[in-house]
Amino acid sequence: MEQVSEPFSFDPDEVRERYRRERDKRLRDNGPDQYIEMAGDYARYAEGDPYVEPGFTRDPIADDIDIAIIGGGFSGLLAAARLSERGVSGLRIIEAGGDFGGTWYWNRYPGAQCDTDAYCYLPLLEELGYMPREKYAYVDEIFGHSQKIGRHYDLYDRAIFRTRVRSVSWDETLGRWRIATDRDDDIRARFVIMALGTTTRAKLPGIAGIESFEGHSFHTSRWDYGYTGGDNTGGMTNLADKRVAVIGTGATAIQCVPRLARDAGRLYVFQRTPSTVDWRRNRPTDPEWFASLEPGWQRRRRDNFTVQAAGVPVEEDLIDDGWTRIFRAISSPKGENRPKTREERDRVVELADMAKMDELRHRVEEIVADPATAEALKPWYRVMCKRPTFNDEFLPCFNQDNVTLVDVSDSKGVERITPRGVVANGTEYEVDLIVYATGFEISAEFKRRLGIGINGRDGLSLFDHWADGLKTLHGFTTRGFPNWFYIGVSQNAFDLNMTSMFDDQARHVAYIIDETLQRGARTVEPTEDGVQGWLDLLGSFHIGGGGFLAECTPGYYNNEGKPTGGSGFFGAYAPGPARFNQLLEDWRATGDLPGMELA
Ligand code: NDP
């Protein structure tokens, strides 16, 4: 940790009080219910696909397969890759989009980029022999990488694209899952792997009058380049004479606002809570450096990121970026400076956090010329209360004459949408286009987040089974749902580098399926004791996250200010991903799948 010592350039009591005030003014009684689920009348915002020709039809598929992977983003691709490496064939990937890519298929908004170091984030780099172009990859490269994985592992022939799974139901007589889709398919699979990712279902704010708008509107995950012109690099020439509103200032808006500021005649950015915006400093990959990397380098680099995120000091910070600087800044001091008590540690970490946020607020002042705008852009909360962002172009936009920041924090968000535009703070802003940069059902309760019916043995709904809380073994399997696997954030460990987490989970799931097949079993599922043992272990951690998150300004990290509800975002295995992976490795090494039952 970088040492923070008195005197500070801020008064900790005042900062603490300001954080509380800023949180309280944003808290809403309806928490996550302020958002509209993208179904029914709103489905057009989330279910259309602007990247394929409309009007596609095909005959329903009736097929018996071994393994159905639902989702063709990185988690599904990794599951397919790790199964293939084990020689397990007979799999198919069912994907709503017209190609692989998942979130990077849908989120092709201008400026879309991954904030995590590409050498860590892009999976299977060594397997594919691929060198990322830059330290932070843009969406075209990331989407292209998904396609490369698809080709490398021969997955295109085994993909069922443009097909949305509606439900999966266990058929005891067949010993298979029956998969119903929006194309009336009847696919019967022995094993199902849910690989839906975290940003699967887009959401809209429930702003009054939203359907009355007579101009054009879309969600960032369905960017309409037919309307704007251009592509993810910009060049949206159709917007030159248009007035555009962006609602939201999360990680997505931070990336698309600079491109809109460049191309739109007029841009209004409606901000309820400012993001932290740290520097980006992207740079091309040095081919000599890349060629010098020793085999196994990607795993080492991924682990280097992961352990730093857990606050563990490393000899060398291989990543050395905005993320790892945050980790270092707010981790508890080690060695001689180690705090003696929990209270002391909490205080030291809190002060370090304040210092980091103070630095980020100063950055706003240094860049944004108008003092009132700069003031409104300053974030007042602890650094990990909201997803940090990194961008060199966002803040300077507010020095442009065609860009206006509209701070809607006092009214808890945009007030109303009218046929002509957006009402905020009593003023109507007439616009031609509204872009909803309002995020995804990331931490909503599971039923809402997944949007797929899941019915296990005797027709039991997964969501009823989990009504009082998740009941899994390691987060991947649950009793009464034979041969069913979930890859994603649940009762496991959360890794900010999502693809790393997905890969380790995919390896584990592939191992269990392979073992089940090799042992000639029909089904595999956790035992009652296996699940209970895992729940007992998780219960012993007394996770402090609820406390920390309860004090945070609302957002999806804390289920919109209701941190004890929802499906959680950070995973339940508190010791973190490095220890979790070790635990899984030890579990596999026993060779007898403890806590699971083969039949
Ligand atoms: P977020 O949920 O982070 O942001 C939604 C935004 O909409 C917030 O600023 C929110 O304000 C605002 N909002 C919601 N309702 C209203 C309202 N009624 N009036 C005004 N504003 C409103 O969604 P994003 O799409 O930005 O990001 C989602 C996640 O996707 C990221 O956190 C990240 O995990 C991922 N992502 C990853 C990237 C990467 O680099 N890998 C890049 C982009 C996204 P408030 O904060 O007050 O709720």
Coordinates of C-alpha atoms in Angstrom, one line a residue, residues 198 442-443 446 449 470 472 474-475 486 488-496 498 501 505 534 538 541-546 549 556-557 563 566-577 580:
T198 CA -23.0 -11.2 -16.4
I442 CA -26.1 -7.9 -13.2
S443 CA -26.9 -8.4 -9.6
F446 CA -31.5 -14.9 -10.4
R449 CA -31.0 -11.9 -14.2
L470 CA -28.6 -20.3 -3.3
T472 CA -24.9 -25.1 -4.5
H474 CA -18.9 -24.6 -5.3
G475 CA -21.5 -22.5 -7.1
Y486 CA -23.8 -22.9 -14.0
G488 CA -20.7 -17.4 -13.6
V489 CA -20.8 -15.4 -10.4
S490 CA -22.7 -17.3 -7.6
Q491 CA -21.5 -19.2 -4.6
N492 CA -17.9 -19.1 -5.8
A493 CA -15.1 -16.5 -5.9
F494 CA -15.4 -13.4 -8.0
D495 CA -12.5 -12.3 -10.2
L496 CA -12.5 -8.8 -11.7
M498 CA -14.0 -12.1 -15.7
M501 CA -12.8 -16.7 -13.6
Q505 CA -14.8 -22.5 -13.8
W534 CA -20.4 -25.9 1.1
L538 CA -19.5 -20.0 3.1
F541 CA -16.7 -16.4 6.4
H542 CA -19.0 -13.7 8.0
I543 CA -18.5 -11.6 4.8
G544 CA -18.2 -7.9 5.7
G545 CA -19.3 -6.9 2.2
G546 CA -22.9 -6.2 3.3
L549 CA -21.7 -2.0 0.3
Y556 CA -25.6 -2.7 -9.2
Y557 CA -22.6 -3.5 -6.9
P563 CA -27.1 -5.2 -0.6
G566 CA -30.5 -9.7 -5.3
S567 CA -28.2 -12.4 -6.5
G568 CA -25.0 -10.6 -5.3
F569 CA -22.2 -9.6 -7.5
F570 CA -19.0 -10.4 -5.7
G571 CA -19.4 -14.1 -5.1
A572 CA -19.6 -15.7 -1.8
Y573 CA -16.2 -17.4 -1.4
A574 CA -14.6 -14.6 0.6
P575 CA -10.9 -15.8 0.5
G576 CA -11.0 -14.9 -3.2
P577 CA -10.3 -16.6 -6.5
F580 CA -10.9 -20.9 -4.6

